[in-house]
Amino acid sequence: MELSLAEQLGHVGSEVSRAVRWQSRNPDVARRALYRALELFDLTLADRRHRANPARLREIAGPASLSRISWLAESVWLHGPSLQKYFDAFAVAARRSSGGAARP
């Protein structure tokens, strides 16, 4: 089963949220969540369905670049809350398009 772009980015957002949530409690758990988010970004960028649409690639690559730069600079936490808000919209869209009820 292939996931929609909203579902793919919703999964990335889950890992970003996990990283932000765990940053003060367990930095190792947070770092692993960030690695998973970056891996999911790469997989999303590699998805052949997105290659034909430059606007879609820009949508994916923009936050991917921000996350990667932040991670490399050890400052992803500065962008975590804004990234969470960005990805929450995809999670809600994916839930709605799949017929699931959106949580408040």
Coordinates of N, CA and C in Angstrom, one line a residue:
M1 N 0.8 -1.2 0.0 CA 0.0 0.0 0.0 C 0.9 1.2 0.0
E2 N 0.6 2.2 -0.9 CA 1.4 3.4 -1.0 C 0.7 4.5 -0.2
L3 N 1.4 5.2 0.6 CA 0.8 6.3 1.4 C 0.8 7.6 0.6
S4 N -0.2 8.4 0.9 CA -0.4 9.7 0.3 C 0.7 10.6 0.8
L5 N 0.9 11.7 0.2 CA 1.9 12.7 0.7 C 1.6 13.2 2.1
A6 N 0.3 13.4 2.3 CA -0.1 13.9 3.7 C 0.2 12.8 4.7
E7 N 0.0 11.5 4.3 CA 0.3 10.4 5.3 C 1.8 10.3 5.5
Q8 N 2.5 10.4 4.5 CA 4.0 10.4 4.6 C 4.5 11.5 5.5
L9 N 4.1 12.7 5.2 CA 4.5 13.8 6.1 C 3.9 13.8 7.5
G10 N 2.8 13.2 7.6 CA 2.2 13.0 8.9 C 3.1 12.1 9.8
H11 N 3.6 11.1 9.2 CA 4.5 10.2 9.9 C 5.8 10.9 10.3
V12 N 6.3 11.7 9.4 CA 7.5 12.5 9.7 C 7.2 13.4 10.9
G13 N 6.0 14.0 10.9 CA 5.6 14.9 12.0 C 5.5 14.1 13.3
S14 N 5.1 12.9 13.3 CA 5.1 12.1 14.5 C 6.5 12.0 15.1
E15 N 7.4 11.8 14.3 CA 8.8 11.6 14.8 C 9.4 13.0 15.3
V16 N 9.0 14.0 14.5 CA 9.5 15.4 15.0 C 8.8 15.7 16.4
S17 N 7.6 15.4 16.5 CA 6.9 15.6 17.8 C 7.5 14.8 18.9
R18 N 7.8 13.5 18.6 CA 8.5 12.7 19.6 C 9.8 13.2 20.0
A19 N 10.6 13.7 19.0 CA 11.9 14.3 19.3 C 11.8 15.5 20.2
V20 N 10.8 16.4 19.9 CA 10.6 17.6 20.7 C 10.2 17.2 22.2
R21 N 9.3 16.2 22.2 CA 8.7 15.8 23.5 C 9.8 15.2 24.4
W22 N 10.8 14.5 23.8 CA 11.8 13.8 24.6 C 13.1 14.5 24.8
Q23 N 13.2 15.7 24.2 CA 14.5 16.4 24.3 C 15.0 16.7 25.7
S24 N 14.1 17.0 26.6 CA 14.6 17.3 28.0 C 14.6 16.0 28.8
R25 N 13.8 15.0 28.5 CA 13.7 13.8 29.3 C 14.7 12.8 29.0
N26 N 15.0 12.6 27.7 CA 15.9 11.6 27.3 C 16.5 12.0 25.9
P27 N 17.6 12.7 25.9 CA 18.1 13.2 24.6 C 18.4 12.1 23.6
D28 N 18.8 10.9 24.1 CA 19.0 9.8 23.2 C 17.8 9.3 22.4
V29 N 16.7 9.3 23.1 CA 15.4 8.9 22.5 C 15.0 10.0 21.5
A30 N 15.2 11.3 21.9 CA 14.9 12.4 21.0 C 15.8 12.3 19.7
R31 N 17.0 12.0 19.9 CA 18.0 12.0 18.7 C 17.6 10.8 17.8
R32 N 17.2 9.7 18.3 CA 16.7 8.6 17.5 C 15.5 8.9 16.7
A33 N 14.6 9.6 17.4 CA 13.3 10.1 16.7 C 13.7 11.0 15.6
L34 N 14.6 11.9 15.8 CA 15.0 12.8 14.7 C 15.7 12.1 13.6
Y35 N 16.5 11.1 13.9 CA 17.1 10.3 12.8 C 16.0 9.6 12.0
R36 N 14.9 9.1 12.6 CA 13.8 8.5 11.9 C 13.1 9.5 11.1
A37 N 12.9 10.7 11.6 CA 12.2 11.7 10.8 C 13.0 12.1 9.6
L38 N 14.3 12.2 9.7 CA 15.2 12.5 8.5 C 15.1 11.3 7.5
E39 N 15.1 10.1 8.0 CA 15.0 8.9 7.1 C 13.7 8.9 6.4
L40 N 12.6 9.3 7.1 CA 11.3 9.3 6.4 C 11.3 10.4 5.4
F41 N 11.9 11.6 5.7 CA 12.0 12.7 4.7 C 12.7 12.2 3.5
D42 N 13.8 11.5 3.6 CA 14.6 11.0 2.5 C 13.7 10.0 1.7
L43 N 13.0 9.1 2.4 CA 12.1 8.2 1.7 C 11.0 8.9 0.9
T44 N 10.5 9.9 1.5 CA 9.4 10.7 0.9 C 9.9 11.4 -0.4
L45 N 11.1 12.0 -0.3 CA 11.7 12.6 -1.4 C 12.1 11.6 -2.5
A46 N 12.4 10.4 -2.2 CA 12.7 9.4 -3.2 C 11.5 8.8 -3.8
D47 N 10.3 9.0 -3.3 CA 9.1 8.5 -3.8 C 8.9 8.9 -5.3
R48 N 8.9 8.0 -6.2 CA 8.8 8.3 -7.6 C 7.6 9.2 -8.0
R49 N 6.5 9.1 -7.2 CA 5.3 9.9 -7.5 C 5.5 11.4 -7.3
H50 N 6.5 11.7 -6.5 CA 6.7 13.2 -6.2 C 7.7 13.8 -7.2
R51 N 8.4 13.0 -7.9 CA 9.5 13.5 -8.8 C 8.9 14.3 -10.0
A52 N 7.7 14.0 -10.4 CA 7.2 14.7 -11.6 C 6.5 16.1 -11.3
N53 N 6.5 16.4 -10.0 CA 5.8 17.6 -9.6 C 6.7 18.5 -8.8
P54 N 7.3 19.5 -9.4 CA 8.3 20.4 -8.8 C 7.7 21.1 -7.5
A55 N 6.4 21.5 -7.5 CA 5.8 22.1 -6.4 C 5.8 21.2 -5.2
R56 N 5.4 19.9 -5.5 CA 5.4 18.9 -4.4 C 6.8 18.7 -3.8
L57 N 7.8 18.6 -4.7 CA 9.1 18.4 -4.2 C 9.6 19.6 -3.3
R58 N 9.2 20.8 -3.7 CA 9.6 22.0 -2.9 C 8.9 21.9 -1.5
E59 N 7.6 21.4 -1.5 CA 6.9 21.3 -0.3 C 7.6 20.3 0.7
I60 N 8.1 19.2 0.1 CA 8.8 18.2 0.9 C 10.2 18.7 1.3
A61 N 11.0 19.2 0.3 CA 12.4 19.5 0.5 C 12.6 20.7 1.4
G62 N 11.6 21.7 1.5 CA 11.8 22.9 2.3 C 12.0 22.5 3.8
P63 N 11.0 21.8 4.4 CA 11.2 21.4 5.8 C 12.3 20.4 6.0
A64 N 12.5 19.5 5.0 CA 13.6 18.5 5.1 C 14.9 19.2 5.3
S65 N 15.1 20.3 4.4 CA 16.4 21.0 4.5 C 16.5 21.7 5.9
L66 N 15.4 22.3 6.3 CA 15.5 23.0 7.6 C 15.8 22.0 8.7
S67 N 15.2 20.8 8.7 CA 15.5 19.9 9.8 C 16.9 19.4 9.7
R68 N 17.4 19.1 8.5 CA 18.8 18.6 8.4 C 19.8 19.6 8.8
I69 N 19.6 20.9 8.4 CA 20.5 21.9 8.8 C 20.5 22.1 10.4
S70 N 19.3 22.1 10.9 CA 19.2 22.2 12.4 C 19.8 21.1 13.1
W71 N 19.6 19.9 12.6 CA 20.2 18.7 13.2 C 21.7 18.8 13.2
L72 N 22.2 19.1 12.0 CA 23.7 19.2 11.9 C 24.3 20.3 12.8
A73 N 23.5 21.3 13.1 CA 24.0 22.4 13.9 C 23.7 22.1 15.4
E74 N 23.1 21.0 15.7 CA 22.6 20.6 17.0 C 21.6 21.7 17.6
S75 N 20.8 22.2 16.7 CA 19.9 23.2 17.2 C 18.5 23.0 16.7
V76 N 18.1 21.7 16.4 CA 16.8 21.4 15.9 C 15.7 21.8 16.9
W77 N 16.1 21.9 18.1 CA 15.1 22.2 19.1 C 14.6 23.6 19.0
L78 N 15.3 24.5 18.3 CA 14.9 25.8 18.1 C 13.7 25.9 17.1
H79 N 13.7 24.9 16.2 CA 12.6 24.9 15.2 C 11.5 23.8 15.5
G80 N 11.7 23.0 16.5 CA 10.8 21.9 16.8 C 9.3 22.3 16.9
P81 N 8.9 23.3 17.7 CA 7.5 23.7 17.8 C 6.9 24.1 16.5
S82 N 7.7 24.9 15.7 CA 7.1 25.4 14.4 C 7.0 24.2 13.4
L83 N 8.0 23.3 13.5 CA 7.9 22.1 12.6 C 6.7 21.2 13.0
Q84 N 6.4 21.1 14.3 CA 5.3 20.3 14.8 C 4.0 20.9 14.2
K85 N 3.8 22.2 14.3 CA 2.6 22.8 13.7 C 2.5 22.6 12.2
Y86 N 3.6 22.7 11.5 CA 3.6 22.4 10.1 C 3.1 21.0 9.8
F87 N 3.6 20.0 10.5 CA 3.3 18.6 10.2 C 1.9 18.2 10.8
D88 N 1.5 18.9 11.8 CA 0.1 18.6 12.3 C -0.9 18.7 11.2
A89 N -0.8 19.7 10.4 CA -1.7 20.0 9.3 C -1.8 18.8 8.4
F90 N -0.6 18.2 8.1 CA -0.6 17.0 7.2 C -1.3 15.8 7.9
A91 N -1.0 15.6 9.2 CA -1.6 14.5 9.9 C -3.2 14.6 9.9
V92 N -3.7 15.8 10.1 CA -5.1 16.1 10.1 C -5.7 15.8 8.7
A93 N -5.0 16.3 7.7 CA -5.4 16.1 6.3 C -5.4 14.6 5.9
A94 N -4.4 13.9 6.4 CA -4.4 12.4 6.1 C -5.5 11.7 6.8
R95 N -5.8 12.1 8.0 CA -6.9 11.5 8.8 C -8.2 11.8 8.1
R96 N -8.4 13.0 7.7 CA -9.7 13.3 7.0 C -9.9 12.6 5.7
S97 N -8.8 12.5 4.9 CA -8.9 11.9 3.6 C -9.1 10.4 3.7
S98 N -8.7 9.8 4.8 CA -8.9 8.4 5.0 C -10.2 8.1 5.7
G99 N -11.0 9.1 6.0 CA -12.3 8.9 6.6 C -12.3 8.8 8.1
G100 N -11.1 9.0 8.7 CA -11.1 9.0 10.1 C -11.4 10.3 10.7
A101 N -11.9 10.3 11.9 CA -12.3 11.6 12.6 C -11.0 12.3 13.1
A102 N -11.0 13.6 12.8 CA -9.8 14.4 13.3 C -10.0 14.6 14.8
R103 N -8.9 14.5 15.5 CA -8.9 14.8 16.9 C -8.9 16.3 17.1
P104 N -9.5 16.8 18.1 CA -9.5 18.3 18.4 C -8.1 18.8 18.7

